GROMACS .gro file of C-alpha atoms in nm:
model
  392
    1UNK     CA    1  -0.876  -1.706  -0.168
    2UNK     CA    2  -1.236  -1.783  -0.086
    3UNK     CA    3  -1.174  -2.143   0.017
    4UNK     CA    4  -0.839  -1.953   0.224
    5UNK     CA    5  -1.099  -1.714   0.418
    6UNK     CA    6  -1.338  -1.974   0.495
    7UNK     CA    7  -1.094  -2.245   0.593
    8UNK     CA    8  -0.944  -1.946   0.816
    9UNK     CA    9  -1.327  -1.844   0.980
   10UNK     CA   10  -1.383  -2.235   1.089
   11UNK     CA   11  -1.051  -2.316   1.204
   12UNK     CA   12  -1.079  -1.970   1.446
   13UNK     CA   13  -1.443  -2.023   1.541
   14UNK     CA   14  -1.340  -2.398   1.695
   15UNK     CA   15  -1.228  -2.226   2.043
   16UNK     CA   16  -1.363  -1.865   1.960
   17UNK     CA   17  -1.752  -1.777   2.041
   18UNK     CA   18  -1.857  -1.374   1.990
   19UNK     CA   19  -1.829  -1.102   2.241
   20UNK     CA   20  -1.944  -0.867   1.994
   21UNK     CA   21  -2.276  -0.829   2.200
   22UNK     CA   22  -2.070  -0.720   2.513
   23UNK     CA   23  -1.818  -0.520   2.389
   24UNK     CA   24  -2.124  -0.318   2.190
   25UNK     CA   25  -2.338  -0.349   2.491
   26UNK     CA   26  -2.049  -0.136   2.688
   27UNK     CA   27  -1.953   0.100   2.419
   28UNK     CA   28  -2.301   0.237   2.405
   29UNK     CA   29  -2.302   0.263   2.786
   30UNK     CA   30  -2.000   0.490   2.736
   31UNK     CA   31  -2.141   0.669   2.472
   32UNK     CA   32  -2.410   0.743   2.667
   33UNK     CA   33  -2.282   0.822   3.018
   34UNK     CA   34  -1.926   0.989   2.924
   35UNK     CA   35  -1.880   1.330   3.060
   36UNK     CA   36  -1.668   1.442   2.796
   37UNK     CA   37  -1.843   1.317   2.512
   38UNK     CA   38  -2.153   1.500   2.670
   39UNK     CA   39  -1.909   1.799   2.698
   40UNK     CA   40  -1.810   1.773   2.329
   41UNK     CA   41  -2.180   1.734   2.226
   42UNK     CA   42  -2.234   2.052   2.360
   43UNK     CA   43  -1.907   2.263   2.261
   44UNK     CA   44  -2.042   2.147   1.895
   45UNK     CA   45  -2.333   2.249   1.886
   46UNK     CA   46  -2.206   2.576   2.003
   47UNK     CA   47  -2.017   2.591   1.740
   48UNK     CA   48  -2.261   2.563   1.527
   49UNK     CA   49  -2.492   2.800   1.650
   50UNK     CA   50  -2.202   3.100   1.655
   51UNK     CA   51  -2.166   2.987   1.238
   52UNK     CA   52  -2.518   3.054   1.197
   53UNK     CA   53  -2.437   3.397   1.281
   54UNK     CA   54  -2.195   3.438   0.949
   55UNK     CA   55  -2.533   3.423   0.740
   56UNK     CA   56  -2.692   3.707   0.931
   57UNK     CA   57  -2.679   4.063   0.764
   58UNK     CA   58  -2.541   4.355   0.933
   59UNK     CA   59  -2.717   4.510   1.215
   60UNK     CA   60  -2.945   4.755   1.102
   61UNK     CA   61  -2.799   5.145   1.183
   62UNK     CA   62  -3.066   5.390   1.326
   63UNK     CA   63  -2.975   5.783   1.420
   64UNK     CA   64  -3.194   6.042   1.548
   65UNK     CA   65  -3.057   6.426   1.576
   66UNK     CA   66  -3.236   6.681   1.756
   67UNK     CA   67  -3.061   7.002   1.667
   68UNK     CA   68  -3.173   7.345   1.826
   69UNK     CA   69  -3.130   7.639   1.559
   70UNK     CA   70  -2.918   7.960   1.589
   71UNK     CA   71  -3.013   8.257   1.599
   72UNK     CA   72  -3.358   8.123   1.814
   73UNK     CA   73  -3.543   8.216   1.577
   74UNK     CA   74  -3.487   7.984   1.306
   75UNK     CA   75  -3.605   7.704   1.514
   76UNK     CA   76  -3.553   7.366   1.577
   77UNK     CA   77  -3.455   7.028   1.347
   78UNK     CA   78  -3.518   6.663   1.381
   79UNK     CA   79  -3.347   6.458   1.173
   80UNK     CA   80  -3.429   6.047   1.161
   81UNK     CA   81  -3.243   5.797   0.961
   82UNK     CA   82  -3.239   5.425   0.944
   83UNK     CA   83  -2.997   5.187   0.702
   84UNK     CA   84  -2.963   4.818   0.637
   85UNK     CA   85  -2.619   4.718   0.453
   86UNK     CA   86  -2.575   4.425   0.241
   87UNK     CA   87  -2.277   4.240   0.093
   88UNK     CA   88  -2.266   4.050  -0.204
   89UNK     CA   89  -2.129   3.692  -0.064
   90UNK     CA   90  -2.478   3.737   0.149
   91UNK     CA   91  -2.704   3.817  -0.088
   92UNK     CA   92  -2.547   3.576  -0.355
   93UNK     CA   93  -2.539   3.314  -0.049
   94UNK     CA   94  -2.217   3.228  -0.110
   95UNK     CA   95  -2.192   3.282   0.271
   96UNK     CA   96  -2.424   3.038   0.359
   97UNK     CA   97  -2.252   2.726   0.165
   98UNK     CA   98  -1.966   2.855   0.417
   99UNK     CA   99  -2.136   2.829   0.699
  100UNK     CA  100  -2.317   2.506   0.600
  101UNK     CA  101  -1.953   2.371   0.532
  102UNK     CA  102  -1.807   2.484   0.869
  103UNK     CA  103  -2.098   2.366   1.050
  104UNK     CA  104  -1.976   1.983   0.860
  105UNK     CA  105  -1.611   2.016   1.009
  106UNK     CA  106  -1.778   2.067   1.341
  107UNK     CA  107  -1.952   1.762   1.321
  108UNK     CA  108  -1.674   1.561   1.176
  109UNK     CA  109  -1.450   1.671   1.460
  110UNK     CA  110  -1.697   1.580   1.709
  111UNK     CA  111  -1.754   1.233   1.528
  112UNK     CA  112  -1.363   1.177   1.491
  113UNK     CA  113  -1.367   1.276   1.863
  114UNK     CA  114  -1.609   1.053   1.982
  115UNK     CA  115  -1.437   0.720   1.752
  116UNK     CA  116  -1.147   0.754   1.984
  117UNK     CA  117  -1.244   0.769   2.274
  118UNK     CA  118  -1.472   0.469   2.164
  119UNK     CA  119  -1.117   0.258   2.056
  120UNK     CA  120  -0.998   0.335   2.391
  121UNK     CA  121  -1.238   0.147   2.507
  122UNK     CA  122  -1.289  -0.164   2.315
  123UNK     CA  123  -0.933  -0.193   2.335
  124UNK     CA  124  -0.958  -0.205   2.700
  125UNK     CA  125  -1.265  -0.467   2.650
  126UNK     CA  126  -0.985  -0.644   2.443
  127UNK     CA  127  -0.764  -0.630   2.679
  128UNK     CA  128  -0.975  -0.742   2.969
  129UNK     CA  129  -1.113  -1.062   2.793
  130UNK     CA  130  -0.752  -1.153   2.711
  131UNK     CA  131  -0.652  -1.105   3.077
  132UNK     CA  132  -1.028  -1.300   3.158
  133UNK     CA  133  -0.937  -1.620   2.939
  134UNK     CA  134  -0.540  -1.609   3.058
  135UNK     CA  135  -0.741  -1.628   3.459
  136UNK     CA  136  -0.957  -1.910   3.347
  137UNK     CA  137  -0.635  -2.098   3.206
  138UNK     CA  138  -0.415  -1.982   3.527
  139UNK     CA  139  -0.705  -2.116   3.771
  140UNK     CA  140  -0.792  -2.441   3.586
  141UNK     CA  141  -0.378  -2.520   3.638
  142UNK     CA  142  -0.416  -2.410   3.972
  143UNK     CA  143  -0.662  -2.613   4.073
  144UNK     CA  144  -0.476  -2.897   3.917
  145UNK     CA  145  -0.157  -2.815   4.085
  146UNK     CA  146  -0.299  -2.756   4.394
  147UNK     CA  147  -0.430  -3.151   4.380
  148UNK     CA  148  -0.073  -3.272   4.297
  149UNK     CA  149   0.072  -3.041   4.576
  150UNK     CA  150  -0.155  -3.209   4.827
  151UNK     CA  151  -0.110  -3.557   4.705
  152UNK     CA  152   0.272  -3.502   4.723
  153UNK     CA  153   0.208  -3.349   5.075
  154UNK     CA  154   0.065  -3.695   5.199
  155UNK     CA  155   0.406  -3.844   5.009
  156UNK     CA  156   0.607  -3.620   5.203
  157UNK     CA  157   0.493  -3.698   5.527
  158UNK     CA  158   0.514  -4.070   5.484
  159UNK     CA  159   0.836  -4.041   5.379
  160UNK     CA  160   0.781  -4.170   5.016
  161UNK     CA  161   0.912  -3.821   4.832
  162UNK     CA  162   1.177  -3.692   4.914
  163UNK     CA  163   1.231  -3.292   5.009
  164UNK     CA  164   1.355  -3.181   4.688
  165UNK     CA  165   1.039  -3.309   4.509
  166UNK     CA  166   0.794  -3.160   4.728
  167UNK     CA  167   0.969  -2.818   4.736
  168UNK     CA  168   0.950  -2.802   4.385
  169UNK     CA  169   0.566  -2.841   4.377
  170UNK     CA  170   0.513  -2.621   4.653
  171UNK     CA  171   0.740  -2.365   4.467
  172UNK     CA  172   0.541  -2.428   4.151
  173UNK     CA  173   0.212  -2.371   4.355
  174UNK     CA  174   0.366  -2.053   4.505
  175UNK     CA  175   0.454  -1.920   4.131
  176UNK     CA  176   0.084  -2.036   3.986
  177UNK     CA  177  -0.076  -1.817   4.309
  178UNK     CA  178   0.123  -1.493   4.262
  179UNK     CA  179   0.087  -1.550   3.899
  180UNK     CA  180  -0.350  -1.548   3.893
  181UNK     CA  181  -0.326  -1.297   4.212
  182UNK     CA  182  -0.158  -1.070   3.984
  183UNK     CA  183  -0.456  -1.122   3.640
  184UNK     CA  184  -0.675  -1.006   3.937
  185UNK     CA  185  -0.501  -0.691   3.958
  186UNK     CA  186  -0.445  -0.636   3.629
  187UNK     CA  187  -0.865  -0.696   3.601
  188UNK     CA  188  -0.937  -0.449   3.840
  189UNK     CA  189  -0.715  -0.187   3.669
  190UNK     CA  190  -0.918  -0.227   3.361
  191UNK     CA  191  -1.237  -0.240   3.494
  192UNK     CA  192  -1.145   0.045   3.662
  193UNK     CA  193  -1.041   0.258   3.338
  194UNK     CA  194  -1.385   0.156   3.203
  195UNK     CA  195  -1.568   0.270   3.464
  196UNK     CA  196  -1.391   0.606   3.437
  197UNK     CA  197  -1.460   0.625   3.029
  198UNK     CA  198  -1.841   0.484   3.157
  199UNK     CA  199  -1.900   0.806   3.364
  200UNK     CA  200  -1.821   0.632   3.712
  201UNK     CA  201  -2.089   0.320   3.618
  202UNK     CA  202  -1.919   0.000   3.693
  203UNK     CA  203  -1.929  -0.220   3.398
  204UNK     CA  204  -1.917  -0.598   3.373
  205UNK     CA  205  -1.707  -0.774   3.097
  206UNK     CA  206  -1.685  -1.179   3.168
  207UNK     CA  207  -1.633  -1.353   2.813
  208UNK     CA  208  -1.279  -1.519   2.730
  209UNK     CA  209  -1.330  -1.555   2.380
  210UNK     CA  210  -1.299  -1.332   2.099
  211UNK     CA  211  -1.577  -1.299   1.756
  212UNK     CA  212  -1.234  -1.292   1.491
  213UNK     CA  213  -1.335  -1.183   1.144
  214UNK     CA  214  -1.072  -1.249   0.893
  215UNK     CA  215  -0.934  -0.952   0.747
  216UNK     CA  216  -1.084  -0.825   0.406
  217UNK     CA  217  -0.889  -1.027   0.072
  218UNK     CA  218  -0.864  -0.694  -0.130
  219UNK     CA  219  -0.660  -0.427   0.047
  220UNK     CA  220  -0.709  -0.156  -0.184
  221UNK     CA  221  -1.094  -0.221  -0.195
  222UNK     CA  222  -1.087  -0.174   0.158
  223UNK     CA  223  -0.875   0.117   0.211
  224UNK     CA  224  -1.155   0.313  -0.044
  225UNK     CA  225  -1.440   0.182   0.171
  226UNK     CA  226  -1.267   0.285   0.481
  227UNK     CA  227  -1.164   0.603   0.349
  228UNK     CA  228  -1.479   0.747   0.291
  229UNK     CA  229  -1.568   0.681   0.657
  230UNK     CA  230  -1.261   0.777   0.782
  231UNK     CA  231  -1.415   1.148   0.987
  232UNK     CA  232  -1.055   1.310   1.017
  233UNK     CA  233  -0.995   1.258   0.622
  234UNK     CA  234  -1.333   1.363   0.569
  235UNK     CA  235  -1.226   1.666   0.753
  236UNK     CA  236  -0.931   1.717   0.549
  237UNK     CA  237  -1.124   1.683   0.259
  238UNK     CA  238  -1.396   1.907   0.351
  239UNK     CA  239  -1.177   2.157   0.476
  240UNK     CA  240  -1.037   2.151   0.123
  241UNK     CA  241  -1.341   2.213  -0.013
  242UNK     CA  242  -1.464   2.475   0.197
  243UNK     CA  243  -1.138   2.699   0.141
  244UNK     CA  244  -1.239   2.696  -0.257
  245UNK     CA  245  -1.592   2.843  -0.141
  246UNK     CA  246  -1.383   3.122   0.075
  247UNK     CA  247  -1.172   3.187  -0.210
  248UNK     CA  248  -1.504   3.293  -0.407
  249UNK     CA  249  -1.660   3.493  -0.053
  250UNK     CA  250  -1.296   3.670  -0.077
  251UNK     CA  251  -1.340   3.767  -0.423
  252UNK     CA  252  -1.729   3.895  -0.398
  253UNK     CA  253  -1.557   4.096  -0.082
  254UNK     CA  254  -1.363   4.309  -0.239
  255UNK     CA  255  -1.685   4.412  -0.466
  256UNK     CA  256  -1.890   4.735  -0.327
  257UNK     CA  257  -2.137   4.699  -0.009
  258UNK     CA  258  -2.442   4.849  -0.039
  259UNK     CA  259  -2.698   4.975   0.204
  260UNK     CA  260  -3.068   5.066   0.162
  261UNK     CA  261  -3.227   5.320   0.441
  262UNK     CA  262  -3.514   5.578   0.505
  263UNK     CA  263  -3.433   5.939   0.594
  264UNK     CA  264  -3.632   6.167   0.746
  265UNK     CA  265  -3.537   6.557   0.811
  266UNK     CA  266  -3.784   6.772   0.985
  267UNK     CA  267  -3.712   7.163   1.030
  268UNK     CA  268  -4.012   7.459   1.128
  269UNK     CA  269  -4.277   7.423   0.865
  270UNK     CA  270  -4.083   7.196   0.621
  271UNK     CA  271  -4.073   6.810   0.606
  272UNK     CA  272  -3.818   6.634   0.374
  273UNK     CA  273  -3.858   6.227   0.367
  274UNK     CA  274  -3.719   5.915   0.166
  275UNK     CA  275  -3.488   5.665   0.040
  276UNK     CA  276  -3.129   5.664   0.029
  277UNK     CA  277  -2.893   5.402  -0.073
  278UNK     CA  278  -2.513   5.372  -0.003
  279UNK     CA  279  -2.199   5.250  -0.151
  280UNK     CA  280  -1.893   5.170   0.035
  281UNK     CA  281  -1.587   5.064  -0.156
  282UNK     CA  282  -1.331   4.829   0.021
  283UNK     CA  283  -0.998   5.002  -0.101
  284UNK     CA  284  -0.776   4.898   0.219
  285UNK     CA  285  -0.966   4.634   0.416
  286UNK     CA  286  -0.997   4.354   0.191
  287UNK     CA  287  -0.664   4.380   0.009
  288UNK     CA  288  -0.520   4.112   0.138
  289UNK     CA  289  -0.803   3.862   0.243
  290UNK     CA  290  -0.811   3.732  -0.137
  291UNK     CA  291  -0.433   3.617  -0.122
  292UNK     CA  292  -0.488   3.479   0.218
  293UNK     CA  293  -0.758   3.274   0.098
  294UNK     CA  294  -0.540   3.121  -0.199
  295UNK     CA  295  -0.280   3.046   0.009
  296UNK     CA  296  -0.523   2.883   0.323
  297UNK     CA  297  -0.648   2.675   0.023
  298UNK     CA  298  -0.340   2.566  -0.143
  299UNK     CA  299  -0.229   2.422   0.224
  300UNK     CA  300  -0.528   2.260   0.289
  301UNK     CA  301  -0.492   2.063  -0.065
  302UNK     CA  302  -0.200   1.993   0.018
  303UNK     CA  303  -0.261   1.885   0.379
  304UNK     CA  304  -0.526   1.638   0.228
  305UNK     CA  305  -0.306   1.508   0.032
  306UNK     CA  306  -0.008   1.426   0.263
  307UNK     CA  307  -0.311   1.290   0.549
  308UNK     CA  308  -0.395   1.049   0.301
  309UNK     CA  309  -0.082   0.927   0.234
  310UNK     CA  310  -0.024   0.897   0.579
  311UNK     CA  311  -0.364   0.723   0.641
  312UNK     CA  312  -0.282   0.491   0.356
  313UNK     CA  313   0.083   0.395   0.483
  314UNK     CA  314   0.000   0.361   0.857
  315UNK     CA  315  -0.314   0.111   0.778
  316UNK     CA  316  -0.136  -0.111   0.502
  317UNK     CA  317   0.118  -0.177   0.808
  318UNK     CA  318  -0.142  -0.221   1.060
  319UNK     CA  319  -0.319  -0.474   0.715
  320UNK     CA  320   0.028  -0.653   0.717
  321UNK     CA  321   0.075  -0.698   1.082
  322UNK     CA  322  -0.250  -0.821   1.099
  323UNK     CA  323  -0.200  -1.068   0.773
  324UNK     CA  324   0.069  -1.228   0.989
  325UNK     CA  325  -0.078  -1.246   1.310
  326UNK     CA  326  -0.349  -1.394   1.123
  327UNK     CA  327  -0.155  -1.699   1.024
  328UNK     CA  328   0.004  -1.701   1.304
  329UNK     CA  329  -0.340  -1.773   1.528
  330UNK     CA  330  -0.402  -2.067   1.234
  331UNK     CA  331  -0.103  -2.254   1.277
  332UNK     CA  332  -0.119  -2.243   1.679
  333UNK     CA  333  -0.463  -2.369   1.671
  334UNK     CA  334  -0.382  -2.636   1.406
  335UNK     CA  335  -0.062  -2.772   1.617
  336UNK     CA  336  -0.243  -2.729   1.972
  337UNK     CA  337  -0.507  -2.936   1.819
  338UNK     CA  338  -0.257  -3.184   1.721
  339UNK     CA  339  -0.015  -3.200   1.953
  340UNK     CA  340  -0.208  -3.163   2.265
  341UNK     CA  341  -0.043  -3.390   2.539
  342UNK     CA  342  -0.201  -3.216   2.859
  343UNK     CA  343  -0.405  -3.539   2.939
  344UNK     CA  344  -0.127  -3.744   2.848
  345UNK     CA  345   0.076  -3.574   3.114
  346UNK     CA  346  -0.160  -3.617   3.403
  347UNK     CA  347  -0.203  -3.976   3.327
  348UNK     CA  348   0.166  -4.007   3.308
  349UNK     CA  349   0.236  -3.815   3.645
  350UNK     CA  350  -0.056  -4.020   3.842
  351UNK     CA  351   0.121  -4.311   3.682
  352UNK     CA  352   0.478  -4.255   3.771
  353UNK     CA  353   0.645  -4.221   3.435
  354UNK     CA  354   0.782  -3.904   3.466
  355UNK     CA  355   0.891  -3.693   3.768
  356UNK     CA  356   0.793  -3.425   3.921
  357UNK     CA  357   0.996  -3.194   3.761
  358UNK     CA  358   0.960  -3.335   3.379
  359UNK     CA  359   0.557  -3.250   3.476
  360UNK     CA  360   0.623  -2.931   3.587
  361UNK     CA  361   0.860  -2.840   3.282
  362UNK     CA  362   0.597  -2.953   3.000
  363UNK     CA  363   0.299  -2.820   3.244
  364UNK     CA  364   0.505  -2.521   3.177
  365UNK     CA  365   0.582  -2.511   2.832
  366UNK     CA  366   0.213  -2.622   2.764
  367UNK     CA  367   0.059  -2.314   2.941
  368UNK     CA  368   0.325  -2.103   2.789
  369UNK     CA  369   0.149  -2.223   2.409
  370UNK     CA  370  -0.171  -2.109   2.568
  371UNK     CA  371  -0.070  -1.761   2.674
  372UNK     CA  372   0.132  -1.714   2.321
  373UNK     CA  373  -0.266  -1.837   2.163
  374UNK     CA  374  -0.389  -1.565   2.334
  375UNK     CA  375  -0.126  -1.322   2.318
  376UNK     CA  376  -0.198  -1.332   1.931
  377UNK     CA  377  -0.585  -1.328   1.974
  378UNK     CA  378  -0.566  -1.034   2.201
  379UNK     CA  379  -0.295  -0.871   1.925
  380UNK     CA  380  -0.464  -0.933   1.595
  381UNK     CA  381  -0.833  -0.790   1.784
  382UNK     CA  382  -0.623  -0.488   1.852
  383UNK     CA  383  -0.502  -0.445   1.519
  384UNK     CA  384  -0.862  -0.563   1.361
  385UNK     CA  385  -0.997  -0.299   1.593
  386UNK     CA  386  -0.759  -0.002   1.459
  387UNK     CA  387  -0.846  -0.094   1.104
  388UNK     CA  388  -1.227  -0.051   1.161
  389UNK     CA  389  -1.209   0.222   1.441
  390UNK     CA  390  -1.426   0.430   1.201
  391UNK     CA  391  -1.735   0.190   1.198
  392UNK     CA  392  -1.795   0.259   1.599
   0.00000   0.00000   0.00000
């Protein structure tokens, strides 16, 4: 298998240099100037400043009564009294490992957030340096073409060709202009949608090759790395997790709330000061937060679960798809390098062993091998790139 993956990494690296630089070079511009990510930044640490708040004890309670006596002359009464209540989950901090879990979902939804819109764009990258190295191949034939159009132009007009012949190149040149005024089209478009994702800053992409990896031998091995990167299973999981920790604040709920205060009653000639303490026993409010709890948890296991699954299934496709595009790109290379008759062909057109039309056919068919070389590239960098979305 060894032998396999290192046969595969030389045989791709013959026509393929790395863009890796590039492509990171623009993600972190995008990172850096995207409105929304900004936006997100910001909405999560909101977030997590409004949890913070869950740790906080109540507000303290403070009353003052000024009470004015009857009959006049048994005079007048202050009375002053200030309380702080408590709950068990807070002093226990059972709140705070809440809080400290919430605060993690936050951060995994921002970080799931941010992967995709980071995808988007590589795959656009992808994209654009397939559509970069399909321009290079469509100007390199027109340039070519355009040479054999003029020569068979000078036929033409001394009557050596006849009409048939040279409408066929000039057709053929027609199709090869449309065909590289359209890539340019398609560039712009992308370019475009990257300078949107790049906060309105233009962005230059001009490499036609891709840095292939080959994908990892051991599926499974993978899959665990992956998964413990992966932020929306992390999410799932933690969510999990933090639902057995609200189970427990549900339970400590229902237990008595206490408060601690000072009181202070003042009537004519007499002063009466101290401590009191409170108790205040949830009979109604709390009766049903405990089964809500169990049943938020239970849901969330089993949401885990099923993402997983899910996660699992949708990737080992992806692996598969990959596996064979994989191959695929081998055995193109291998025969292009084998059966490449592209010089033959302009020695035999210059030499008059075929016609016209024979060239243009296998011209044809020759360039059609390209685009299907980098058809699969462009695929299997997609693919590659959905596998290890979670490493951006």
């Amino acid at each position: 298998m060894r032998k396999i993956l290192f046969l595969c990494t030389m045989i791709l690296n013959i026509s393929i240099s790395a863009n890796n630089d590039e492509i990171n070079r623009i993600l972190a511009s995008i990172e850096q100037n995207n409105g929304n990510l900004k936006a997100l930044r910001i909405e999560a640490d909101a977030r997590i400043e409004g949890n913070r708040e869950e740790m906080m004890p109540d507000d303290p309670e403070a009353e003052f009564a000024y009470l004015w006596g009857s009959p006049h002359e048994i005079g007048k009464r202050q009375d002053v009294n200030v309380s702080q209540g408590f709950d068990i989950p807070l002093i226990t901090g059972m709140k705070k490992k809440v809080v400290s879990r919430e605060n993690e979902l936050v951060e995994l939804n921002h970080q799931s957030e941010r992967t995709h819109l980071l995808l988007e764009a590589k795959k656009l990258c992808i994209e654009l340096i397939y559509n970069n190295a399909l321009r290079d191949q469509q100007d390199k034939q027109l340039q070519w073409v355009e040479h054999v159009a003029d020569a068979y132009r000078k036929q033409y007009e001394k009557g050596n060709i006849g009409t048939l012949a040279y409408n066929n190149v000039q057709l053929y040149l027609t199709e090869i202009k449309h065909e590289v005024s359209r890539m340019g089209i398609e560039q712009k478009r992308i370019l475009s949608e990257l300078k949107r994702l790049n906060g309105g800053i233009a962005v230059e992409l001009t490499g036609t090759q891709y840095d292939l990896h080959p994908l990892p031998a051991d599926f499974e091995q993978w899959f665990g790395q992956m998964e413990q990167k992966n932020p929306m299973l992390k999410y799932a999981y933690k969510e999990s997790e933090l639902n057995t920790y609200r189970i427990k604040v549900a339970k400590k709920a229902n237990l008595p709330r206490f408060s601690v205060g000072y009181l202070m009653e003042n009537v004519v000639g007499e002063r009466y000061q101290g401590v009191t303490l409170g108790i205040s026993v949830p009979l109604w409010r709390n009766s049903q937060r405990l089964q809500q709890a169990k049943s938020e948890a239970k849901a969330s296991e089993m949401h885990a679960a099923t993402m997983r699954q899910e996660f699992y299934d949708a990737f080992r496709a992806i692996y598969q798809q990959a596996q064979g595009l994989q191959q695929l790109i081998l055995d193109y290379h291998a025969s292009m390098r084998l059966y490449d008759n592209a010089e033959l062909l302009e020695k035999a057109l210059d030499l008059g062993n075929i016609s016209i039309m024979d060239y243009i056919s296998e011209k044809r068919l020759y360039y059609e091998r390209i685009t299907k070389v980098l058809e699969a590239e462009r695929d299997y960098e997609l693919l590659y790139a959905e596998l290890t979305y979670v490493e951006l």
